[in-house]
């Protein structure tokens, strides 16, 4: 049975938080830190992708609230711009800190506004969750083949 879409997205948020904690507490070894930073960026990229392709359109359809989606997309774009700077960042800690600062704010808004509205709308969260799981599996398979 498919997992609820909001539960899936929240478990991504939690996983990201754990990864950022791990990054912060990792020793000064640049290679290890860079590897963790890359995992954080890849997880974030996959998360924003399934939100943009699946959750946000389903939310807009269920609630008619296009404004909230547009606002979220702007925040995603900002995070993507920050992610693009990570490979060349001289200050890796600062680069991840800047991303995390923005992501935390964005996640808070998703939780407080968008997810609350989604739950109240009667949106088909299990169906949308199933689509998110299928898409994730496709992308994971494509990455393994590459
Ligand atoms: Fe988001
Ligand atoms: Fe999110």
Tab-separated table of N, CA and C and ligand atoms in Angstrom:
chain	number	residue	atom	x	y	z
A	1	UNK	N	0.837	-1.201	0.000
A	1	UNK	CA	0.000	0.000	0.000
A	1	UNK	C	0.880	1.261	0.000
A	2	UNK	N	0.450	2.212	-0.791
A	2	UNK	CA	1.252	3.435	-0.933
A	2	UNK	C	1.227	4.251	0.358
A	3	UNK	N	2.351	4.904	0.595
A	3	UNK	CA	2.428	5.776	1.762
A	3	UNK	C	1.819	7.133	1.436
A	4	UNK	N	1.258	7.753	2.431
A	4	UNK	CA	0.716	9.094	2.346
A	4	UNK	C	1.789	10.077	1.824
A	5	UNK	N	1.432	10.909	0.858
A	5	UNK	CA	2.405	11.819	0.234
A	5	UNK	C	3.077	12.728	1.257
A	6	UNK	N	2.303	13.227	2.198
A	6	UNK	CA	2.882	14.153	3.176
A	6	UNK	C	3.870	13.415	4.085
A	7	UNK	N	3.515	12.195	4.477
A	7	UNK	CA	4.440	11.402	5.306
A	7	UNK	C	5.749	11.158	4.556
A	8	UNK	N	5.650	10.890	3.245
A	8	UNK	CA	6.857	10.660	2.438
A	8	UNK	C	7.730	11.914	2.377
A	9	UNK	N	7.099	13.050	2.094
A	9	UNK	CA	7.865	14.296	1.972
A	9	UNK	C	8.468	14.678	3.323
A	10	UNK	N	7.708	14.464	4.392
A	10	UNK	CA	8.254	14.775	5.724
A	10	UNK	C	9.411	13.842	6.079
A	11	UNK	N	9.360	12.601	5.608
A	11	UNK	CA	10.497	11.725	5.921
A	11	UNK	C	11.734	12.161	5.128
A	12	UNK	N	11.537	12.723	3.941
A	12	UNK	CA	12.680	13.350	3.221
A	12	UNK	C	13.239	14.507	4.046
A	13	UNK	N	12.344	15.360	4.535
A	13	UNK	CA	12.792	16.530	5.313
A	13	UNK	C	13.630	16.061	6.513
A	14	UNK	N	13.144	14.992	7.170
A	14	UNK	CA	13.854	14.472	8.339
A	14	UNK	C	15.216	13.901	7.942
A	15	UNK	N	15.244	13.163	6.834
A	15	UNK	CA	16.505	12.573	6.375
A	15	UNK	C	17.525	13.677	6.055
A	16	UNK	N	17.032	14.748	5.434
A	16	UNK	CA	17.909	15.875	5.118
A	16	UNK	C	18.472	16.502	6.385
A	17	UNK	N	17.607	16.655	7.382
A	17	UNK	CA	18.062	17.243	8.643
A	17	UNK	C	19.164	16.374	9.268
A	18	UNK	N	18.959	15.063	9.227
A	18	UNK	CA	19.969	14.146	9.780
A	18	UNK	C	21.290	14.252	9.012
A	19	UNK	N	21.195	14.345	7.684
A	19	UNK	CA	22.407	14.449	6.867
A	19	UNK	C	23.163	15.740	7.163
A	20	UNK	N	22.418	16.822	7.348
A	20	UNK	CA	23.071	18.110	7.630
A	20	UNK	C	23.755	18.052	9.000
A	21	UNK	N	23.103	17.407	9.963
A	21	UNK	CA	23.741	17.231	11.288
A	21	UNK	C	25.029	16.427	11.155
A	22	UNK	N	24.958	15.367	10.348
A	22	UNK	CA	26.130	14.522	10.137
A	22	UNK	C	27.256	15.337	9.489
A	23	UNK	N	26.872	16.149	8.511
A	23	UNK	CA	27.842	17.019	7.841
A	23	UNK	C	28.515	17.953	8.841
A	24	UNK	N	27.692	18.573	9.694
A	24	UNK	CA	28.241	19.542	10.657
A	24	UNK	C	29.178	18.887	11.656
A	25	UNK	N	28.874	17.654	12.042
A	25	UNK	CA	29.703	17.019	13.069
A	25	UNK	C	30.857	16.210	12.469
A	26	UNK	N	30.910	16.102	11.142
A	26	UNK	CA	32.012	15.364	10.513
A	26	UNK	C	33.327	16.105	10.757
A	27	UNK	N	34.412	15.361	10.782
A	27	UNK	CA	35.714	15.985	11.039
A	27	UNK	C	36.106	16.875	9.864
A	28	UNK	N	37.225	17.542	9.990
A	28	UNK	CA	37.638	18.522	8.982
A	28	UNK	C	38.073	17.945	7.646
A	29	UNK	N	38.077	16.642	7.505
A	29	UNK	CA	38.510	15.993	6.267
A	29	UNK	C	37.679	16.463	5.067
A	30	UNK	N	38.304	17.204	4.194
A	30	UNK	CA	37.593	17.851	3.077
A	30	UNK	C	36.888	16.826	2.162
A	31	UNK	N	37.556	15.719	1.895
A	31	UNK	CA	36.964	14.731	0.976
A	31	UNK	C	35.681	14.142	1.573
A	32	UNK	N	35.722	13.840	2.876
A	32	UNK	CA	34.549	13.260	3.535
A	32	UNK	C	33.410	14.272	3.565
A	33	UNK	N	33.754	15.516	3.849
A	33	UNK	CA	32.751	16.579	3.901
A	33	UNK	C	32.132	16.806	2.521
A	34	UNK	N	32.974	16.797	1.514
A	34	UNK	CA	32.489	17.022	0.156
A	34	UNK	C	31.536	15.894	-0.254
A	35	UNK	N	31.885	14.659	0.127
A	35	UNK	CA	31.024	13.517	-0.195
A	35	UNK	C	29.656	13.692	0.467
A	36	UNK	N	29.650	14.118	1.720
A	36	UNK	CA	28.372	14.334	2.420
A	36	UNK	C	27.589	15.489	1.800
A	37	UNK	N	28.304	16.553	1.444
A	37	UNK	CA	27.653	17.708	0.811
A	37	UNK	C	26.988	17.268	-0.494
A	38	UNK	N	27.656	16.388	-1.233
A	38	UNK	CA	27.089	15.909	-2.501
A	38	UNK	C	25.838	15.078	-2.266
A	39	UNK	N	25.841	14.275	-1.197
A	39	UNK	CA	24.650	13.476	-0.877
A	39	UNK	C	23.486	14.414	-0.508
A	40	UNK	N	23.785	15.424	0.298
A	40	UNK	CA	22.745	16.384	0.695
A	40	UNK	C	22.145	17.048	-0.552
A	41	UNK	N	22.997	17.486	-1.457
A	41	UNK	CA	22.522	18.165	-2.670
A	41	UNK	C	21.709	17.212	-3.556
A	42	UNK	N	22.157	15.959	-3.665
A	42	UNK	CA	21.429	14.991	-4.496
A	42	UNK	C	20.054	14.690	-3.892
A	43	UNK	N	20.015	14.535	-2.573
A	43	UNK	CA	18.733	14.267	-1.890
A	43	UNK	C	17.777	15.447	-2.055
A	44	UNK	N	18.333	16.638	-1.921
A	44	UNK	CA	17.509	17.840	-2.068
A	44	UNK	C	16.979	17.972	-3.486
A	45	UNK	N	17.818	17.657	-4.452
A	45	UNK	CA	17.418	17.757	-5.852
A	45	UNK	C	16.288	16.781	-6.157
A	46	UNK	N	16.411	15.563	-5.647
A	46	UNK	CA	15.362	14.560	-5.868
A	46	UNK	C	14.068	14.973	-5.166
A	47	UNK	N	14.202	15.491	-3.961
A	47	UNK	CA	13.026	15.915	-3.195
A	47	UNK	C	12.278	17.058	-3.898
A	48	UNK	N	13.017	18.075	-4.324
A	48	UNK	CA	12.353	19.200	-4.992
A	48	UNK	C	11.744	18.729	-6.322
A	49	UNK	N	12.414	17.779	-6.969
A	49	UNK	CA	11.886	17.278	-8.238
A	49	UNK	C	10.524	16.598	-8.062
A	50	UNK	N	10.397	15.702	-7.077
A	50	UNK	CA	9.102	15.027	-6.923
A	50	UNK	C	8.028	15.996	-6.424
A	51	UNK	N	8.428	16.993	-5.674
A	51	UNK	CA	7.434	18.005	-5.281
A	51	UNK	C	6.953	18.766	-6.521
A	52	UNK	N	7.898	19.176	-7.353
A	52	UNK	CA	7.526	19.994	-8.510
A	52	UNK	C	6.749	19.197	-9.565
A	53	UNK	N	7.175	17.951	-9.758
A	53	UNK	CA	6.506	17.147	-10.804
A	53	UNK	C	5.174	16.587	-10.331
A	54	UNK	N	5.082	16.244	-9.058
A	54	UNK	CA	3.922	15.486	-8.598
A	54	UNK	C	3.117	16.188	-7.502
A	55	UNK	N	3.758	16.503	-6.384
A	55	UNK	CA	2.966	17.000	-5.254
A	55	UNK	C	2.367	18.384	-5.511
A	56	UNK	N	3.186	19.317	-5.984
A	56	UNK	CA	2.675	20.681	-6.148
A	56	UNK	C	1.521	20.742	-7.172
A	57	UNK	N	1.662	20.098	-8.329
A	57	UNK	CA	0.520	20.141	-9.274
A	57	UNK	C	-0.746	19.491	-8.681
A	58	UNK	N	-0.567	18.391	-7.942
A	58	UNK	CA	-1.730	17.734	-7.331
A	58	UNK	C	-2.351	18.652	-6.283
A	59	UNK	N	-1.504	19.360	-5.550
A	59	UNK	CA	-1.983	20.310	-4.539
A	59	UNK	C	-2.758	21.451	-5.203
A	60	UNK	N	-2.193	21.994	-6.276
A	60	UNK	CA	-2.853	23.107	-6.972
A	60	UNK	C	-4.212	22.657	-7.516
A	61	UNK	N	-4.255	21.440	-8.032
A	61	UNK	CA	-5.503	20.919	-8.580
A	61	UNK	C	-6.555	20.729	-7.481
A	62	UNK	N	-6.115	20.210	-6.343
A	62	UNK	CA	-7.054	19.913	-5.249
A	62	UNK	C	-7.547	21.170	-4.551
A	63	UNK	N	-6.682	22.192	-4.457
A	63	UNK	CA	-7.032	23.367	-3.650
A	63	UNK	C	-7.286	24.621	-4.491
A	64	UNK	N	-6.826	24.621	-5.744
A	64	UNK	CA	-6.922	25.826	-6.569
A	64	UNK	C	-5.944	26.907	-6.133
A	65	UNK	N	-5.060	26.571	-5.204
A	65	UNK	CA	-4.132	27.573	-4.670
A	65	UNK	C	-2.820	27.593	-5.457
A	66	UNK	N	-2.834	28.353	-6.560
A	66	UNK	CA	-1.641	28.446	-7.422
A	66	UNK	C	-0.578	29.331	-6.776
A	67	UNK	N	-1.028	30.312	-6.005
A	67	UNK	CA	-0.087	31.274	-5.403
A	67	UNK	C	0.902	30.587	-4.477
A	68	UNK	N	0.379	29.671	-3.674
A	68	UNK	CA	1.241	28.981	-2.722
A	68	UNK	C	2.290	28.155	-3.473
A	69	UNK	N	1.877	27.569	-4.603
A	69	UNK	CA	2.818	26.787	-5.411
A	69	UNK	C	3.871	27.706	-6.030
A	70	UNK	N	3.439	28.850	-6.541
A	70	UNK	CA	4.403	29.777	-7.152
A	70	UNK	C	5.444	30.243	-6.149
A	71	UNK	N	4.981	30.516	-4.944
A	71	UNK	CA	5.896	30.941	-3.883
A	71	UNK	C	6.905	29.824	-3.575
A	72	UNK	N	6.410	28.596	-3.466
A	72	UNK	CA	7.289	27.458	-3.167
A	72	UNK	C	8.304	27.255	-4.299
A	73	UNK	N	7.868	27.438	-5.541
A	73	UNK	CA	8.773	27.253	-6.684
A	73	UNK	C	9.898	28.292	-6.675
A	74	UNK	N	9.563	29.517	-6.262
A	74	UNK	CA	10.596	30.557	-6.146
A	74	UNK	C	11.638	30.147	-5.119
A	75	UNK	N	11.170	29.609	-4.011
A	75	UNK	CA	12.114	29.177	-2.971
A	75	UNK	C	12.962	27.999	-3.469
A	76	UNK	N	12.340	27.089	-4.210
A	76	UNK	CA	13.118	25.980	-4.786
A	76	UNK	C	14.210	26.524	-5.700
A	77	UNK	N	13.850	27.508	-6.524
A	77	UNK	CA	14.830	28.064	-7.461
A	77	UNK	C	16.019	28.643	-6.711
A	78	UNK	N	15.728	29.319	-5.622
A	78	UNK	CA	16.809	29.903	-4.824
A	78	UNK	C	17.737	28.800	-4.294
A	79	UNK	N	17.132	27.723	-3.808
A	79	UNK	CA	17.930	26.600	-3.290
A	79	UNK	C	18.759	25.970	-4.422
A	80	UNK	N	18.159	25.839	-5.602
A	80	UNK	CA	18.895	25.270	-6.742
A	80	UNK	C	20.105	26.134	-7.104
A	81	UNK	N	19.922	27.455	-7.055
A	81	UNK	CA	21.043	28.366	-7.338
A	81	UNK	C	22.169	28.144	-6.323
A	82	UNK	N	21.784	27.951	-5.067
A	82	UNK	CA	22.792	27.721	-4.020
A	82	UNK	C	23.478	26.361	-4.208
A	83	UNK	N	22.691	25.353	-4.594
A	83	UNK	CA	23.255	24.018	-4.824
A	83	UNK	C	24.296	24.063	-5.946
A	84	UNK	N	23.996	24.851	-6.978
A	84	UNK	CA	24.902	24.938	-8.137
A	84	UNK	C	26.280	25.475	-7.740
A	85	UNK	N	26.331	26.231	-6.645
A	85	UNK	CA	27.610	26.825	-6.218
A	85	UNK	C	28.446	25.882	-5.365
A	86	UNK	N	27.843	24.789	-4.888
A	86	UNK	CA	28.534	23.914	-3.937
A	86	UNK	C	29.833	23.305	-4.483
A	87	UNK	N	29.855	22.755	-5.711
A	87	UNK	CA	31.093	22.104	-6.163
A	87	UNK	C	32.308	23.034	-6.169
A	88	UNK	N	32.078	24.323	-6.397
A	88	UNK	CA	33.202	25.278	-6.470
A	88	UNK	C	33.411	26.044	-5.167
A	89	UNK	N	32.610	25.732	-4.162
A	89	UNK	CA	32.645	26.545	-2.939
A	89	UNK	C	33.975	26.396	-2.205
A	90	UNK	N	34.594	27.535	-1.865
A	90	UNK	CA	35.819	27.478	-1.061
A	90	UNK	C	35.449	27.194	0.382
A	91	UNK	N	34.339	27.777	0.800
A	91	UNK	CA	33.838	27.557	2.159
A	91	UNK	C	32.633	26.617	2.085
A	92	UNK	N	32.936	25.323	2.169
A	92	UNK	CA	31.893	24.307	2.025
A	92	UNK	C	30.879	24.382	3.161
A	93	UNK	N	31.388	24.609	4.375
A	93	UNK	CA	30.499	24.721	5.548
A	93	UNK	C	29.500	25.855	5.338
A	94	UNK	N	30.029	26.984	4.877
A	94	UNK	CA	29.186	28.154	4.648
A	94	UNK	C	28.158	27.896	3.569
A	95	UNK	N	28.566	27.169	2.524
A	95	UNK	CA	27.660	26.884	1.412
A	95	UNK	C	26.507	26.001	1.880
A	96	UNK	N	26.812	24.977	2.668
A	96	UNK	CA	25.759	24.080	3.167
A	96	UNK	C	24.895	24.810	4.191
A	97	UNK	N	25.534	25.628	5.011
A	97	UNK	CA	24.804	26.421	6.009
A	97	UNK	C	23.768	27.322	5.315
A	98	UNK	N	24.173	27.962	4.233
A	98	UNK	CA	23.271	28.863	3.502
A	98	UNK	C	22.095	28.084	2.908
A	99	UNK	N	22.376	26.922	2.359
A	99	UNK	CA	21.316	26.079	1.796
A	99	UNK	C	20.357	25.669	2.905
A	100	UNK	N	20.919	25.192	4.001
A	100	UNK	CA	20.091	24.657	5.084
A	100	UNK	C	19.218	25.751	5.711
A	101	UNK	N	19.776	26.928	5.849
A	101	UNK	CA	19.025	28.067	6.386
A	101	UNK	C	17.755	28.292	5.549
A	102	UNK	N	17.936	28.285	4.256
A	102	UNK	CA	16.806	28.524	3.358
A	102	UNK	C	15.829	27.341	3.343
A	103	UNK	N	16.377	26.144	3.338
A	103	UNK	CA	15.525	24.942	3.299
A	103	UNK	C	14.665	24.864	4.563
A	104	UNK	N	15.248	25.165	5.710
A	104	UNK	CA	14.481	25.104	6.962
A	104	UNK	C	13.275	26.029	6.915
A	105	UNK	N	13.499	27.225	6.441
A	105	UNK	CA	12.416	28.192	6.306
A	105	UNK	C	11.329	27.649	5.363
A	106	UNK	N	11.777	27.100	4.246
A	106	UNK	CA	10.856	26.570	3.239
A	106	UNK	C	10.046	25.383	3.787
A	107	UNK	N	10.733	24.496	4.494
A	107	UNK	CA	10.071	23.311	5.065
A	107	UNK	C	9.021	23.742	6.097
A	108	UNK	N	9.369	24.738	6.899
A	108	UNK	CA	8.413	25.264	7.882
A	108	UNK	C	7.135	25.747	7.193
A	109	UNK	N	7.312	26.460	6.084
A	109	UNK	CA	6.149	26.967	5.340
A	109	UNK	C	5.348	25.836	4.721
A	110	UNK	N	6.052	24.855	4.177
A	110	UNK	CA	5.331	23.712	3.607
A	110	UNK	C	4.472	23.066	4.686
A	111	UNK	N	5.078	22.847	5.833
A	111	UNK	CA	4.391	22.153	6.922
A	111	UNK	C	3.190	22.966	7.424
A	112	UNK	N	3.438	24.227	7.691
A	112	UNK	CA	2.437	25.073	8.334
A	112	UNK	C	1.315	25.461	7.375
A	113	UNK	N	1.663	25.708	6.107
A	113	UNK	CA	0.669	26.233	5.175
A	113	UNK	C	0.209	25.198	4.154
A	114	UNK	N	1.136	24.729	3.351
A	114	UNK	CA	0.739	23.868	2.239
A	114	UNK	C	0.227	22.495	2.704
A	115	UNK	N	0.969	21.835	3.574
A	115	UNK	CA	0.549	20.501	4.004
A	115	UNK	C	-0.753	20.595	4.807
A	116	UNK	N	-0.882	21.634	5.604
A	116	UNK	CA	-2.117	21.809	6.384
A	116	UNK	C	-3.306	21.970	5.438
A	117	UNK	N	-3.129	22.777	4.407
A	117	UNK	CA	-4.209	22.981	3.435
A	117	UNK	C	-4.496	21.699	2.650
A	118	UNK	N	-3.445	20.983	2.307
A	118	UNK	CA	-3.606	19.731	1.551
A	118	UNK	C	-4.440	18.739	2.357
A	119	UNK	N	-4.127	18.615	3.643
A	119	UNK	CA	-4.870	17.681	4.497
A	119	UNK	C	-6.328	18.082	4.591
A	120	UNK	N	-6.571	19.387	4.705
A	120	UNK	CA	-7.944	19.873	4.863
A	120	UNK	C	-8.741	19.773	3.561
A	121	UNK	N	-8.032	19.656	2.421
A	121	UNK	CA	-8.716	19.713	1.117
A	121	UNK	C	-9.348	18.386	0.700
A	122	UNK	N	-8.987	17.309	1.373
A	122	UNK	CA	-9.467	16.008	0.943
A	122	UNK	C	-8.699	15.483	-0.261
A	123	UNK	N	-7.541	16.074	-0.522
A	123	UNK	CA	-6.646	15.628	-1.595
A	123	UNK	C	-6.302	14.145	-1.395
A	124	UNK	N	-6.147	13.419	-2.514
A	124	UNK	CA	-5.892	11.977	-2.416
A	124	UNK	C	-4.425	11.703	-2.093
A	125	UNK	N	-4.100	11.809	-0.835
A	125	UNK	CA	-2.692	11.760	-0.425
A	125	UNK	C	-2.040	10.396	-0.649
A	126	UNK	N	-2.803	9.330	-0.521
A	126	UNK	CA	-2.225	7.991	-0.734
A	126	UNK	C	-1.906	7.785	-2.216
A	127	UNK	N	-2.801	8.228	-3.096
A	127	UNK	CA	-2.568	8.095	-4.545
A	127	UNK	C	-1.349	8.912	-4.957
A	128	UNK	N	-1.287	10.138	-4.473
A	128	UNK	CA	-0.153	11.008	-4.812
A	128	UNK	C	1.135	10.420	-4.236
A	129	UNK	N	1.046	9.867	-3.033
A	129	UNK	CA	2.210	9.219	-2.415
A	129	UNK	C	2.701	8.054	-3.266
A	130	UNK	N	1.789	7.292	-3.800
A	130	UNK	CA	2.154	6.167	-4.667
A	130	UNK	C	2.891	6.652	-5.899
A	131	UNK	N	2.430	7.755	-6.481
A	131	UNK	CA	3.105	8.298	-7.673
A	131	UNK	C	4.509	8.789	-7.325
A	132	UNK	N	4.645	9.377	-6.154
A	132	UNK	CA	5.968	9.850	-5.722
A	132	UNK	C	6.917	8.657	-5.572
A	133	UNK	N	6.418	7.562	-4.984
A	133	UNK	CA	7.272	6.381	-4.788
A	133	UNK	C	7.721	5.788	-6.120
A	134	UNK	N	6.807	5.735	-7.079
A	134	UNK	CA	7.144	5.194	-8.405
A	134	UNK	C	8.220	6.062	-9.066
A	135	UNK	N	8.041	7.378	-9.012
A	135	UNK	CA	8.984	8.310	-9.648
A	135	UNK	C	10.372	8.222	-9.011
A	136	UNK	N	10.389	8.146	-7.684
A	136	UNK	CA	11.660	7.997	-6.963
A	136	UNK	C	12.393	6.737	-7.405
A	137	UNK	N	11.637	5.644	-7.505
A	137	UNK	CA	12.248	4.367	-7.889
A	137	UNK	C	12.819	4.449	-9.304
A	138	UNK	N	12.095	5.125	-10.205
A	138	UNK	CA	12.576	5.300	-11.594
A	138	UNK	C	13.895	6.055	-11.610
A	139	UNK	N	13.931	7.150	-10.860
A	139	UNK	CA	15.143	7.979	-10.858
A	139	UNK	C	16.302	7.213	-10.236
A	140	UNK	N	16.035	6.488	-9.148
A	140	UNK	CA	17.094	5.708	-8.502
A	140	UNK	C	17.647	4.671	-9.483
A	141	UNK	N	16.767	4.026	-10.251
A	141	UNK	CA	17.206	3.016	-11.222
A	141	UNK	C	18.050	3.676	-12.316
A	142	UNK	N	17.633	4.849	-12.773
A	142	UNK	CA	18.372	5.553	-13.829
A	142	UNK	C	19.764	5.939	-13.338
A	143	UNK	N	19.870	6.345	-12.067
A	143	UNK	CA	21.162	6.730	-11.517
A	143	UNK	C	22.074	5.509	-11.453
A	144	UNK	N	21.513	4.360	-11.064
A	144	UNK	CA	22.332	3.147	-10.959
A	144	UNK	C	22.837	2.667	-12.320
A	145	UNK	N	22.012	2.896	-13.344
A	145	UNK	CA	22.425	2.467	-14.684
A	145	UNK	C	23.516	3.364	-15.255
A	146	UNK	N	23.489	4.625	-14.852
A	146	UNK	CA	24.412	5.617	-15.435
A	146	UNK	C	25.873	5.325	-15.055
B	1	LIG	FE1	9.609	22.193	-1.294
B	2	LIG	FE1	9.671	19.729	0.896
